[in-house]
Structure formats: structure tokens, C-alpha cells
Short mmCIF file of C-alpha atoms and ligand atoms in Angstrom, two decimals:
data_model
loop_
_atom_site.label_atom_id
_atom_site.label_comp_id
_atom_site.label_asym_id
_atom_site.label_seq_id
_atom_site.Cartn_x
_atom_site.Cartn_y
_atom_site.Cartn_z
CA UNK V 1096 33.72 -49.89 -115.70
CA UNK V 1097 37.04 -50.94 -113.39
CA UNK V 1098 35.86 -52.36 -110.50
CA UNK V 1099 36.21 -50.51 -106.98
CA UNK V 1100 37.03 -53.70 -104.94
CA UNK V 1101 35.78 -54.35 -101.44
CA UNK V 1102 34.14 -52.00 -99.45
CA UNK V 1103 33.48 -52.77 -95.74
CA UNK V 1104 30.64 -50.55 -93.80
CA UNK V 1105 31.46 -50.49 -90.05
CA UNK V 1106 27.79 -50.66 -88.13
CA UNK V 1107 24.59 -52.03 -89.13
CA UNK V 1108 21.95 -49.24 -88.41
CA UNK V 1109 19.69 -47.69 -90.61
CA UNK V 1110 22.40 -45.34 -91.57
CA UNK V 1111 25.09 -48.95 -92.52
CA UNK V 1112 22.48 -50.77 -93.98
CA UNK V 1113 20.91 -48.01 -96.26
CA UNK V 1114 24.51 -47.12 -97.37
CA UNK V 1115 25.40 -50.83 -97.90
CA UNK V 1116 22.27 -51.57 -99.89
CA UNK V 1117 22.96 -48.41 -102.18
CA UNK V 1118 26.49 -49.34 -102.60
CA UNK V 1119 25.95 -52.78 -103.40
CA UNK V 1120 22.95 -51.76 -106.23
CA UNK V 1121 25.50 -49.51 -107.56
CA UNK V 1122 27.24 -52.68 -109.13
CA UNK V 1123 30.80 -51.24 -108.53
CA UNK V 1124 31.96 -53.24 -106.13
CA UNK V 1125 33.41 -57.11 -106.52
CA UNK V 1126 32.56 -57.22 -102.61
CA UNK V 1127 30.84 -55.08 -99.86
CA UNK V 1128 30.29 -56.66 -96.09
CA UNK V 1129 28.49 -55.41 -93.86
CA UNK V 1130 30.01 -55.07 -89.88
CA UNK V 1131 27.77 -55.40 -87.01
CA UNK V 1132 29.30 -55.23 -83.39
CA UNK V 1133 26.39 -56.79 -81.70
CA UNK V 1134 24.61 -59.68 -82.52
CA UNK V 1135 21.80 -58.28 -83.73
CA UNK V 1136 21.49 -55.03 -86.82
CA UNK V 1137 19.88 -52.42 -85.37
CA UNK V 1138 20.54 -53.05 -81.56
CA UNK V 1139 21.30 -49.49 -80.78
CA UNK V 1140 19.49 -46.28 -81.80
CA UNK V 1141 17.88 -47.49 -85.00
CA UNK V 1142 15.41 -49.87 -83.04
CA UNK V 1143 15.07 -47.25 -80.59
CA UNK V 1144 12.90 -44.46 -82.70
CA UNK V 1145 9.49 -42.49 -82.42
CA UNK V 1146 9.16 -43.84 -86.13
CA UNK V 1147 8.51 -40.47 -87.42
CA UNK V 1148 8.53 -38.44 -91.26
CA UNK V 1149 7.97 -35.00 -90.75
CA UNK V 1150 9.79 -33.12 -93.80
CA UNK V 1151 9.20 -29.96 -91.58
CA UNK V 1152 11.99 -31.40 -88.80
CA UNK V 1153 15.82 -31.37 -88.75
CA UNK V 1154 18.70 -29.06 -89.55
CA UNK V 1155 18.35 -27.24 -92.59
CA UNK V 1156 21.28 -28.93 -94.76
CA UNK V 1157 19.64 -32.07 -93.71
CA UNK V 1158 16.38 -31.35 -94.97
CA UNK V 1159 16.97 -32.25 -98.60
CA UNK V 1160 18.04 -35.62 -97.73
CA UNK V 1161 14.32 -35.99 -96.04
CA UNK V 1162 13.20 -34.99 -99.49
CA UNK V 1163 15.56 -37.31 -101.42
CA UNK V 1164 14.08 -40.11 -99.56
CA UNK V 1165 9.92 -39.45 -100.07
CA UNK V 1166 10.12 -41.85 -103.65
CA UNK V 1167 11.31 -44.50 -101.21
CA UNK V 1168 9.09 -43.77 -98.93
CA UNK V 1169 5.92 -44.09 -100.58
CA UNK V 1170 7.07 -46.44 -103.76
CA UNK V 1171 9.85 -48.77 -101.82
CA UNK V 1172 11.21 -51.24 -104.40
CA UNK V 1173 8.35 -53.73 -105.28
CA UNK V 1174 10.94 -56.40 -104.66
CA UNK V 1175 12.31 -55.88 -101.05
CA UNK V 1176 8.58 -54.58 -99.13
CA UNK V 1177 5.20 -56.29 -99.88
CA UNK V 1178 3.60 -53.99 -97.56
CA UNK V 1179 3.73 -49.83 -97.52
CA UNK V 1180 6.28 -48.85 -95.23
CA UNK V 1181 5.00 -45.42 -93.99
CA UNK V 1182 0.93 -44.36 -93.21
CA UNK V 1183 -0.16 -41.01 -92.61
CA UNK V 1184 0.20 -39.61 -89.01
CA UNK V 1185 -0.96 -35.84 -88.40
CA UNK V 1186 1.19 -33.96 -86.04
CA UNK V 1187 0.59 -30.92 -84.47
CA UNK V 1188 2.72 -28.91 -82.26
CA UNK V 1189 1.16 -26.49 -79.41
CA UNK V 1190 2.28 -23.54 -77.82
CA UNK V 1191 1.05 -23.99 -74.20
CA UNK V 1192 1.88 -20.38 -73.42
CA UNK V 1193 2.55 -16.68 -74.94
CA UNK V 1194 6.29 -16.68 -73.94
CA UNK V 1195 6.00 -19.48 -76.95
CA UNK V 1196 4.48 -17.76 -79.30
CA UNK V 1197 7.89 -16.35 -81.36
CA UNK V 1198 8.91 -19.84 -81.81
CA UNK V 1199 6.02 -21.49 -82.80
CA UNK V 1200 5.84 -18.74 -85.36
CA UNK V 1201 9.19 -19.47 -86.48
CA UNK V 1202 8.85 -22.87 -87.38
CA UNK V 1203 5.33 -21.97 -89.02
CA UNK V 1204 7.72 -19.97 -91.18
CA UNK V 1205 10.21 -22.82 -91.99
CA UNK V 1206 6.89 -25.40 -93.18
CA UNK V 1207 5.64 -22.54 -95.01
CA UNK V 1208 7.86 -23.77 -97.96
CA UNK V 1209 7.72 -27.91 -97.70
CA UNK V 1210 5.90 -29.44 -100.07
CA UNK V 1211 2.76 -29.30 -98.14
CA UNK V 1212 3.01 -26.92 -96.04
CA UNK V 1213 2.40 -26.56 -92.48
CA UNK V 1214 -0.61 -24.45 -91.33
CA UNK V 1215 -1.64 -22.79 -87.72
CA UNK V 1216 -4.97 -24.48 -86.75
CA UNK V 1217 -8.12 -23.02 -84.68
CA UNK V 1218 -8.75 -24.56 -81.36
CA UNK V 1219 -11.46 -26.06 -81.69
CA UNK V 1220 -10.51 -28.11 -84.65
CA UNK V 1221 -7.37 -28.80 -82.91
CA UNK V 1222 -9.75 -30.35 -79.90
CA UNK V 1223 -11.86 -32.34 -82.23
CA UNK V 1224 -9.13 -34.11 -83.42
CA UNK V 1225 -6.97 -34.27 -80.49
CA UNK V 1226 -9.48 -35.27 -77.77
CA UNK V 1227 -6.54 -36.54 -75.58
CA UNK V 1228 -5.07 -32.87 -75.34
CA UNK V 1229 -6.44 -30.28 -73.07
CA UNK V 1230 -6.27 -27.35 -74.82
CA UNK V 1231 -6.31 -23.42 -72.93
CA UNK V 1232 -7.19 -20.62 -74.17
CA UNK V 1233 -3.45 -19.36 -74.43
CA UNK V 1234 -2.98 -22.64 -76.25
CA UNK V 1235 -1.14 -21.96 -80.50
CA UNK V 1236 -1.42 -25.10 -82.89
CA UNK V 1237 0.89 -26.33 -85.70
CA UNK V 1238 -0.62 -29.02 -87.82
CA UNK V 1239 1.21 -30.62 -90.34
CA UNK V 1240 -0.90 -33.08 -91.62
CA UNK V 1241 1.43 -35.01 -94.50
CA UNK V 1242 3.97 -36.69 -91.76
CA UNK V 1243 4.05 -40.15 -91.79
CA UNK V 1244 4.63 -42.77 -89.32
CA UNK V 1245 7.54 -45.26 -90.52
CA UNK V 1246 7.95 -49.30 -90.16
CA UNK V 1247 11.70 -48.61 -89.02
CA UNK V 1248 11.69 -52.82 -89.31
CA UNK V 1249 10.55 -53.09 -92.71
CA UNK V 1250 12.42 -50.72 -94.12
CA UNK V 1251 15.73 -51.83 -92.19
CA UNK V 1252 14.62 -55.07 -93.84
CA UNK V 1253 14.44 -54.04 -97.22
CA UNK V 1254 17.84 -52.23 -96.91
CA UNK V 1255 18.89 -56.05 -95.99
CA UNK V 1256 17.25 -57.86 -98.29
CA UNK V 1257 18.71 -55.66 -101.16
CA UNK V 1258 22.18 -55.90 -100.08
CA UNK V 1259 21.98 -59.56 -100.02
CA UNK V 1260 19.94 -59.95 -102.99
CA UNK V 1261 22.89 -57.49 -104.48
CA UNK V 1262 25.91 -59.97 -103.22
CA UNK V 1263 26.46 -58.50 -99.94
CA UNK V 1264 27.87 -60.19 -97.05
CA UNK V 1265 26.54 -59.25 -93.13
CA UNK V 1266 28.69 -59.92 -89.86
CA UNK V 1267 27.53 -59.93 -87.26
CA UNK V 1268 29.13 -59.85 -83.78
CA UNK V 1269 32.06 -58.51 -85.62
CA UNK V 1270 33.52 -55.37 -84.24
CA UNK V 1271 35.74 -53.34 -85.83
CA UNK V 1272 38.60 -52.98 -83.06
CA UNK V 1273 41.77 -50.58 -85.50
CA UNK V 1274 41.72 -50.15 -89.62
CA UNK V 1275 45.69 -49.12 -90.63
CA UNK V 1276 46.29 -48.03 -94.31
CA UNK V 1277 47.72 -50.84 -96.68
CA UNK V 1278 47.93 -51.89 -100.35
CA UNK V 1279 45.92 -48.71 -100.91
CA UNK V 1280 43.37 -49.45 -98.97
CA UNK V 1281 42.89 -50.47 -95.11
CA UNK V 1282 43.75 -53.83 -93.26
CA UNK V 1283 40.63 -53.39 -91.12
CA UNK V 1284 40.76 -55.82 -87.54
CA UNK V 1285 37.84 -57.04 -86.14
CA UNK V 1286 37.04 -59.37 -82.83
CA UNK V 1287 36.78 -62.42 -85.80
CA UNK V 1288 39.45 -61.53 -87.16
CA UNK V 1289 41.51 -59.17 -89.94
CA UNK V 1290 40.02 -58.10 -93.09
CA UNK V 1291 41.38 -56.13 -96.48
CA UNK V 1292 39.47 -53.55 -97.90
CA UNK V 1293 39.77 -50.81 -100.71
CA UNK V 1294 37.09 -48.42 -98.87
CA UNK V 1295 35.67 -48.26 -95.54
CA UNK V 1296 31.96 -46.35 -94.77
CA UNK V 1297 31.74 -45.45 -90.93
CA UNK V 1298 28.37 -45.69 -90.34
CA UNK V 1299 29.15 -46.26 -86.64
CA UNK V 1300 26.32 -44.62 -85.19
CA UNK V 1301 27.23 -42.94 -81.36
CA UNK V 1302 30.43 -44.69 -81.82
CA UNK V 1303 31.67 -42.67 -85.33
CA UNK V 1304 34.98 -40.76 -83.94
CA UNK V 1305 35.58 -43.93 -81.49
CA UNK V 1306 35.74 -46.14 -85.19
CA UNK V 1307 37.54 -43.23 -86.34
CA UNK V 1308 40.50 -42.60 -84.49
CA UNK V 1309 40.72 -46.21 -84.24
CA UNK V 1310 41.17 -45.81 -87.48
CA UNK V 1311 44.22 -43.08 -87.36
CA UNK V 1312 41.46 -40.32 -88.75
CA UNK V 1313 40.81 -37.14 -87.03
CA UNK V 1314 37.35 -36.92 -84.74
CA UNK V 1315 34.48 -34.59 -86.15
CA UNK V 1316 33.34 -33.95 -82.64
CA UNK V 1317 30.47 -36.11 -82.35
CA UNK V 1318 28.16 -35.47 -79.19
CA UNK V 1319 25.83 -38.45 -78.45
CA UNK V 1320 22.40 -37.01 -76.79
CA UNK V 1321 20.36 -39.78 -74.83
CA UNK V 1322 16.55 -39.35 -75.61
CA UNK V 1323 14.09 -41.15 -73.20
CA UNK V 1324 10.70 -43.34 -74.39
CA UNK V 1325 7.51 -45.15 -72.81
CA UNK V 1326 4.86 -46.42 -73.57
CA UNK V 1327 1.46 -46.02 -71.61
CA UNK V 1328 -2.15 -47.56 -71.83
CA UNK V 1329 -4.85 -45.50 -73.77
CA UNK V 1330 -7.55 -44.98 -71.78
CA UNK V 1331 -9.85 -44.69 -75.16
CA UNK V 1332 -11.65 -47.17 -76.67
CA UNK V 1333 -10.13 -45.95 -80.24
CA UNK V 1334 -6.98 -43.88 -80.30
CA UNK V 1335 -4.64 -45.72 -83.61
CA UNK V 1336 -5.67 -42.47 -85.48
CA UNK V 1337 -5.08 -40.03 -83.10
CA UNK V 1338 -2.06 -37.30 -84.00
CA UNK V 1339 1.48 -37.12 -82.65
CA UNK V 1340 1.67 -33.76 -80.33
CA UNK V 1341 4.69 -32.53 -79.62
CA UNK V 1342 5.03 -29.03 -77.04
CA UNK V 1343 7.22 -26.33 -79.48
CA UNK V 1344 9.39 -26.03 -75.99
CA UNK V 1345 10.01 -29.92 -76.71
CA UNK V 1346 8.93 -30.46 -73.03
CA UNK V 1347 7.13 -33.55 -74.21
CA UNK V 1348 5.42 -35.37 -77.07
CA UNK V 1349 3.47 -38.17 -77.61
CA UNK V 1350 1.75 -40.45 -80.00
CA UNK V 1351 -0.26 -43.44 -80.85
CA UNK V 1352 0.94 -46.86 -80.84
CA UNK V 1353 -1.54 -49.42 -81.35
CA UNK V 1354 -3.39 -49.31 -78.20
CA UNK V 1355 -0.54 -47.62 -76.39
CA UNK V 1356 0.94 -44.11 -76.38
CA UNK V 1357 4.51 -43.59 -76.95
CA UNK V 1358 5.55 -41.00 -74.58
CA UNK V 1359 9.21 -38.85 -74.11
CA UNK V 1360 10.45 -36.06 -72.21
CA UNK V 1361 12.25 -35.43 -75.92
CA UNK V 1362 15.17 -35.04 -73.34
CA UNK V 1363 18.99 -34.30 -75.13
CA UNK V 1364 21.36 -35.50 -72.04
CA UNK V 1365 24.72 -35.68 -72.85
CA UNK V 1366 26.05 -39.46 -73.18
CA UNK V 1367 28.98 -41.09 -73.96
CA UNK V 1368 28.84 -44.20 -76.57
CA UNK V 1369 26.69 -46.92 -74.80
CA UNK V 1370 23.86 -48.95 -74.37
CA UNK V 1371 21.29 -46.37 -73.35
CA UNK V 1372 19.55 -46.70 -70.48
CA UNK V 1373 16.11 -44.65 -69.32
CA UNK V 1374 16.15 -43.01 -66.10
CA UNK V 1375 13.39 -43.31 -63.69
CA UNK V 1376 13.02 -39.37 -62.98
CA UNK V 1377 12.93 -38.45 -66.69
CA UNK V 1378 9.89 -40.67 -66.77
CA UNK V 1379 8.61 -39.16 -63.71
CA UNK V 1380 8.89 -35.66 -64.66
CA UNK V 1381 7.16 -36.53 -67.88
CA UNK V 1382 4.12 -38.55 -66.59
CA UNK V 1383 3.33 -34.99 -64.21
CA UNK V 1384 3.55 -32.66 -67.24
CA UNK V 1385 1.98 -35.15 -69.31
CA UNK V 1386 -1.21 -35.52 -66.95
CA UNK V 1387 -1.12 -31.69 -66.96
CA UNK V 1388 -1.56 -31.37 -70.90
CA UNK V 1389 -3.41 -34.89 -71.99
CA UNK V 1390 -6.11 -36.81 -70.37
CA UNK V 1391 -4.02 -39.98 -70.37
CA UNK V 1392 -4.36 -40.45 -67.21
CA UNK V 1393 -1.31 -42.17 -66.51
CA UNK V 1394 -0.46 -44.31 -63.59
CA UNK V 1395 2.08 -46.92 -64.14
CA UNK V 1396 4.31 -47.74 -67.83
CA UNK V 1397 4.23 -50.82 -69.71
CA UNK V 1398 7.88 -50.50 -71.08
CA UNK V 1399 10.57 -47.97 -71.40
CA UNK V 1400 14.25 -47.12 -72.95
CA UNK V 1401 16.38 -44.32 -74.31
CA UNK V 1402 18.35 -44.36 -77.69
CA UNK V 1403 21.53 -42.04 -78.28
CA UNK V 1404 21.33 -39.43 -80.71
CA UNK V 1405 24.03 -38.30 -82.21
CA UNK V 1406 24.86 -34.99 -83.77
CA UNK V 1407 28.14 -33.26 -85.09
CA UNK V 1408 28.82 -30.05 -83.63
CA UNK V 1409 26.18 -27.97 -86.21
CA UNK V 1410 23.94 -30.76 -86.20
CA UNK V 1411 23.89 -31.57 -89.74
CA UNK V 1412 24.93 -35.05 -90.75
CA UNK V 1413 28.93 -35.93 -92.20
CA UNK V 1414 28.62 -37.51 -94.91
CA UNK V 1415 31.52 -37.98 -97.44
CA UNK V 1416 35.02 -38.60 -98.04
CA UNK V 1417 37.21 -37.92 -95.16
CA UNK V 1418 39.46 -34.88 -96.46
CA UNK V 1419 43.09 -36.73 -95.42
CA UNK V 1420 42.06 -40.28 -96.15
CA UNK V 1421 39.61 -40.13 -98.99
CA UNK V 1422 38.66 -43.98 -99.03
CA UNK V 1423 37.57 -43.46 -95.37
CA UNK V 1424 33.72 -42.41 -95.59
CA UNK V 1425 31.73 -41.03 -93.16
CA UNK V 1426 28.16 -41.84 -92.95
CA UNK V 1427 27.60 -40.11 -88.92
CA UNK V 1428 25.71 -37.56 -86.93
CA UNK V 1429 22.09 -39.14 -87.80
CA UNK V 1430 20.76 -37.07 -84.71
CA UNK V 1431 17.07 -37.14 -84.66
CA UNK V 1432 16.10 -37.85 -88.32
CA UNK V 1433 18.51 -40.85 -89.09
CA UNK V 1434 15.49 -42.69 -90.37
CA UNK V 1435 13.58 -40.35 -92.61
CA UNK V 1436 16.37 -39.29 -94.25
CA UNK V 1437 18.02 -42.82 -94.42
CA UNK V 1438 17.45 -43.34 -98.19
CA UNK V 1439 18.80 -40.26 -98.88
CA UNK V 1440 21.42 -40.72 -97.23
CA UNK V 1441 22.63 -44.12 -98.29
CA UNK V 1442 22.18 -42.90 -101.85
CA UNK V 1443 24.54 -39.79 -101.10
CA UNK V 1444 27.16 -42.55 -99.78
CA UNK V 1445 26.65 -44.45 -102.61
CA UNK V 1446 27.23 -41.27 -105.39
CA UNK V 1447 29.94 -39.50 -103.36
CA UNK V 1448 31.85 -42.81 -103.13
CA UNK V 1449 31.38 -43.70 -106.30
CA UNK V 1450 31.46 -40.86 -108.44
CA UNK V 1451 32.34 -38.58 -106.25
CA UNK V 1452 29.47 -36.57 -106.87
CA UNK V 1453 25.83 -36.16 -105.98
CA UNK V 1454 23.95 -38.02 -108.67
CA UNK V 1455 20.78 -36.47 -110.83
CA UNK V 1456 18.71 -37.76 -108.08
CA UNK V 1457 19.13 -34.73 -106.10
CA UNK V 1458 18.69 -32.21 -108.53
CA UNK V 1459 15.34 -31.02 -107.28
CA UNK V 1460 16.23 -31.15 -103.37
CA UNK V 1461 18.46 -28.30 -102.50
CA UNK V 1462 21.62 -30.30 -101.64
CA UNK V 1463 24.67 -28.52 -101.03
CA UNK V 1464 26.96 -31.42 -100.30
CA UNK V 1465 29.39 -29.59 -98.92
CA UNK V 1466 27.48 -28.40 -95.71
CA UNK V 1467 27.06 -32.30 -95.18
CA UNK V 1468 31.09 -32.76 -95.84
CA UNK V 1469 33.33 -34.33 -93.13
CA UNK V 1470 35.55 -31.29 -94.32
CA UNK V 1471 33.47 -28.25 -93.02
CA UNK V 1472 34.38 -29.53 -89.15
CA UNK V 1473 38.42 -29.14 -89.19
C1 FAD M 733 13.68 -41.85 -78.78
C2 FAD M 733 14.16 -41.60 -80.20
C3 FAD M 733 13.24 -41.17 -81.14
C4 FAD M 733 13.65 -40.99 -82.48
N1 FAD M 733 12.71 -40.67 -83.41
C5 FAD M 733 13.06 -40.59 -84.72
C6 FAD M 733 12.07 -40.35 -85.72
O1 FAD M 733 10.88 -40.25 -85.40
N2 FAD M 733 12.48 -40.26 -87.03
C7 FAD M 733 13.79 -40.38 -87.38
O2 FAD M 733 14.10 -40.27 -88.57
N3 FAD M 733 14.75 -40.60 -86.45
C8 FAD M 733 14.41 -40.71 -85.14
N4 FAD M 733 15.38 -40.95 -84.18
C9 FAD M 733 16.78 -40.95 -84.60
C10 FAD M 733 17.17 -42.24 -85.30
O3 FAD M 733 16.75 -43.34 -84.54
C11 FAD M 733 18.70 -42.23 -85.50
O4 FAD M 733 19.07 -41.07 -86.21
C12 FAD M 733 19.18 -43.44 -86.28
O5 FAD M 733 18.63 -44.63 -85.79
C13 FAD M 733 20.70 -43.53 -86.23
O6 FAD M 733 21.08 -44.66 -86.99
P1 FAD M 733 22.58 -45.12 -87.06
O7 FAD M 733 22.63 -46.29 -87.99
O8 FAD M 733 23.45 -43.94 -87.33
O9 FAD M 733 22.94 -45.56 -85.56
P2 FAD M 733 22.71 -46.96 -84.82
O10 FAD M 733 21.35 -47.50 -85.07
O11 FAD M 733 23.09 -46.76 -83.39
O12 FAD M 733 23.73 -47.92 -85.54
C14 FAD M 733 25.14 -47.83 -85.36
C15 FAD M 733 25.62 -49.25 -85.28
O13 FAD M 733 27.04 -49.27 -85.34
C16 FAD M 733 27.48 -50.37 -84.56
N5 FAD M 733 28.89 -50.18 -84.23
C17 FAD M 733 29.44 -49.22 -83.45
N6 FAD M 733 30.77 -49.37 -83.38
C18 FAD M 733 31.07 -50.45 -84.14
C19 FAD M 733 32.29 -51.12 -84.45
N7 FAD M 733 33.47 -50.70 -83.96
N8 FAD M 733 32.24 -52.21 -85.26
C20 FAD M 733 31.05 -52.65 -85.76
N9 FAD M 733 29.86 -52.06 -85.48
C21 FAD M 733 29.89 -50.96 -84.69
C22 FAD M 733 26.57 -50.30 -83.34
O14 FAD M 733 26.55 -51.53 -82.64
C23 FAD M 733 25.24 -49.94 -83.98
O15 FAD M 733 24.46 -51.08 -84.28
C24 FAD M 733 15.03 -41.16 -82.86
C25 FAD M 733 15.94 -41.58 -81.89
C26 FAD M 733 15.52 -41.81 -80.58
C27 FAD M 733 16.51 -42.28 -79.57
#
């Protein structure tokens, strides 16, 4: 089969390096590089994450992509992981009061039909599992007990390891500054200097309309949303196997880390591209309602930081040819599930680049690629 050149994929996230790896094993390429801006993959939001699977989370043309990626999941490629890469973390989401009732029945509704489906569970099983929670008697639980917690490192790694094992080249500290259209393809200029390319994947993360109209392409409307985390000491002698709780109001959630809890105000403050920072009074706020709802206890934090995520305007990903410059792909808009679905996604890159076309891979998932299309938002 002709050959489809070079490819170059503009950020090295979960969302560049998943497409890179699948575009790479794809064999269709004589070259694909991989562009980092910082000196390190996965600076920005990727190494900022709750490290969460919960199939019953995200916008719904997203969800299939969360399917799409379970075979990765739980049987990564023998070759890039030696270790599993996600274990099974229970989460349960509570209703702390009536006025929350309609939409904690609404989302018992939408995991009625996953795979394993979501249940409502009795207090007082709640409370035997979740001895950090107090629970009321107004209190409604969730429980979905097949989410997994994800090594966001090992599986960036294997993305890595494949691409290189594949051919790949990574840059890093090598921003993409412009990309203008020649011989076909793009003249793409970086900080180290210019590069030629057939195709280019933006897979830029918070910065995805900045790469883009640096690139002469039209903006999707990409809104970055900071999202604040700690982490706290557990005051129990054993808490690795406790659940994640999240409120349904997403006032707050936390979860087991070790001998930590990771903590957020699950806070969606508008941001422009950057280097996230936490801010002391989201933390604040948090640690009161948190000492209202848990028996943490907490006094003082042993670390904190925020991550930017970034959604188009109907929060479903873009992913696909742009419609004016087809050999300028989007890979954007990760929002809050960027790593779950991150096989999925990189695959869908991979096929819609390609072939143009979803592949058989997604015949059981519900896809409709064209709710994911850069298209749908001009
Ligand atoms: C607190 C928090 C909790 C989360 N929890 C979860 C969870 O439990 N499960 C889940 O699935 N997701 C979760 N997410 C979301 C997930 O982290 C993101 O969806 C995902 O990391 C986005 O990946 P990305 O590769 O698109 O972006 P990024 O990781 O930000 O990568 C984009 C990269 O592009 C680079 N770049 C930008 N411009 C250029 C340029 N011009 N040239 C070269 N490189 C460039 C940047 O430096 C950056 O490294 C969470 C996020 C946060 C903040």
C-alpha cells in the first residue's frame, strides 16, 4: 500500500501519544514525530488526573470511545506493560439532600445500560464500605462498582514505548510556533527549527485552536476549565481500598491514594491556555465541606495543583479531519475523560486518518463519528 509520508502530532499528552502510537502501528507512514513544547510529555493536564475509568461518565458521543478502550485496558499489549495498568476502584456518588434526588436518578438511568450497570445502594451498606463518609438520613447512593483506577504513567509509557518500538521519533522542547500549506502538505515551524510534513494531528491539549489558527485553520471554540486537586493524610490505619465518592452536585469528591486522599472541589473555572495553578480558597472551601461530609479530619495538605480541562462547545471530543484542510487532524476537547477514552481515541485518529473511516473495531460501541467531527462546530 502507497505510503502516507510523514505525519507530525503537535503535543505529547495522552491524547498525542495514544494517536502517535496508533498511527505509527498502522505501518502507513515512512515517518511520524512526535512534538512536545515542554521538556517533559505529559507536563500539562495528562499528569494532572484523578486517574479514573468510570464507563458511566462523560458526554454521550464520547462514551463509546470509553468502551473502545476497555480491551486496552484490561489486556494492554504484552509487549509495552509488564504490569496491569488499571485495578478495581468502587465509586459511589451521594445525594446529600432531596433537592438532589432528580439528578441522582437521572444518571442512575444513564448506568442502567453500561455494561455493568450502576445500581442505587442501601445506607447501611453504603456506610460499611465507606466508613470515611458520614452518611444522613436524607443521604441517596450510586455505586458503580466496575470503575477502575488507571496508572496514567504506565499507560502514557506504553503509548511511548510503542511509537518508538514502531519507528517514531519524540521532540521534545519543540514547539510548534505556525504550519503554512506546501508541497501538499504543511511546512510546520517549530522553536528548533522548520519541518515538512504530509499530515499534521493537533493533539494540543488546552492549546488546540491556539495550534490551530497558527496554523491558518478555523477555531472550534475550545474552552479550557481549570479543575483543582490535593492530597490529605488518612487518618485510618487502612484506607488503599476504600471507594472514590463523588457529591451528584459535584461539590466535591475524593479518593484513595496510597495512604493519602486525593481531594477536589471538581471546580470548572474558566482558564485561558496555561500552566495551571491551584488557588488557595478553592482548597479552603473544599477542606470545610469536606470535614462536613467525611471524617478526614483535615487540617493542613501535603501537595496541591489544578490541570485544565478542555471541552469544545458540546463537550464531546473533535476528532477528525478538519473540513477545509483535510490533512489537518484534530485530536482536542479531552475534557474530563481524556484518559479513559485515550485508546479509543488514538485508534479513531489512526482509522479516520488512514482510511478515513472508523475501523471494525468499533462496531460494537455505538460510534457515530460524526458527532465527534471537527465539522459539526462551523
Ligand atoms: C484534576 C483532574 C482530574 C482528572 N481526572 C480524570 C480521570 O479521572 N479520568 C480521565 O480520563 N481524565 C481525567 N482528567 C482529564 C484528563 O487529564 C485530560 O482529558 C487529558 O489529560 C487531556 O490530555 P491531552 O493530551 O489532550 O492534554 P495535555 O496533557 O495537556 O497535553 C497537551 C500537550 O500539548 C502540548 N502543546 C501545546 N501546544 C503545543 C505546541 N504549539 N507545540 C508542541 N506542543 C504543544 C502541551 O505542552 C501539552 O503537553 C482529569 C483532569 C484533571 C485536571
Amino acid at each position: 500500500m502507497q505510503s502516507l509520508g510523514h505525519i507530525v502530532v503537535i503535543g505529547g499528552g495522552i491524547a498525542g501519544a495514544s494517536s502517535a502510537y496508533y498511527l505509527a502501528a498502522s505501518g502507513r507512514f515512512d515517518r511520524v514525530s512526535l512534538l512536545e513544547a515542554e521538556a517533559q510529555l505529559a507536563h500539562h493536564t495528562t499528569g494532572r488526573s484523578a486517574a479514573l475509568l468510570i464507563e458511566n461518565y462523560g458526554a454521550g458521543p464520547v462514551r463509546p470511545l470509553t468502551t473502545a478502550s476497555l480491551d486496552f485496558f484490561h489486556s494492554p499489549p504484552a509487549d509495552l506493560v509488564d504490569h496491569p495498568v488499571i485495578e478495581p476502584r468502587g465509586i459511589m456518588t451521594i445525594a446529600t439532600r432531596t433537592a438532589d434526588y432528580d439528578l441522582l436518578d437521572e444518571q442512575l438511568a444513564d448506568g442502567a445500560h453500561i455494561a455493568n450497570p450502576v445500581v442505587e445502594l442501601p445506607l447501611d451498606q453504603a456506610a460499611e464500605i465507606s466508613p470515611h463518609i458520614v452518611f444522613g438520613p436524607e443521604h441517596r447512593v450510586m455505586w458503580e462498582h466496575c470503575a477502575h483506577s488507571i496508572d496514567v504513567a504506565g499507560v502514557h509509557q506504553a503509548y511511548v514505548r510503542g511509537l518508538k518500538r514502531a519507528g517514531g521519533e519524540i521532540h521534545t522542547s519543540r514547539r510548534v510556533d505556525a504550519a503554512r500549506p506546501s508541497h501538499h502538505g504543511w511546512l510546520v515551524e517549530t522553536t528548533t527549527g522548520d519541518l515538512q510534513a504530509d499530515i499534521v494531528v493537533n493533539a494540543a491539549g488546552a492549546w488546540g485552536d491556539v495550534v490551530a489558527v497558527a496554523a491558518g485553520i478555523a477555531p472550534v471554540g475550545l474552552q479550557p476549565l481549570k479543575r483543582t486537586a490535593f492530597m490529605v493524610a488518612s487518618p485510618f490505619a487502612e484506607s488503599a481500598s476504600f471507594p472514590f465518592v463523588a457529591d451528584v452536585q459535584h461539590a466535591w469528591y475524593l479518593g484513595p491514594d496510597g495512604s493519602q486522599f486525593l481531594c477536589s472541589p471538581a471546580d470548572e473555572t474558566p482558564s485561558e491556555p496555561c500552566d495551571a495553578r491551584a488557588d488557595e480558597v478553592d482548597i479552603a472551601r473544599t477542606i470545610d465541606n469536606l470535614n462536613v461530609h467525611t471524617r478526614l479530619g483535615i487540617r493542613s495538605v501535603s501537595s496541591h495543583w489544578a490541570g485544565l480541562r478542555t471541552f469544545a462547545p458540546d463537550r464531546a471530543m473533535v476528532i477528525g479531519p478538519d473540513p477545509d484542510q483535510p490533512n489537518f487532524i484534530w485530536c482536542v476537547g479531552q475534557g474530563g475523560t481524556g484518559i479513559q477514552t485515550s485508546p479509543g481515541a488514538g485508534r479513531l485518529v489512526a482509522d479516520l486518518t488512514t482510511t478515513g473511516t472508523p475501523s471494525a473495531h468499533f462496531a460494537e460501541t455505538g460510534l457515530d463519528a460524526s458527532a465527534l467531527a471537527p465539522g459539526r462546530l462551523r
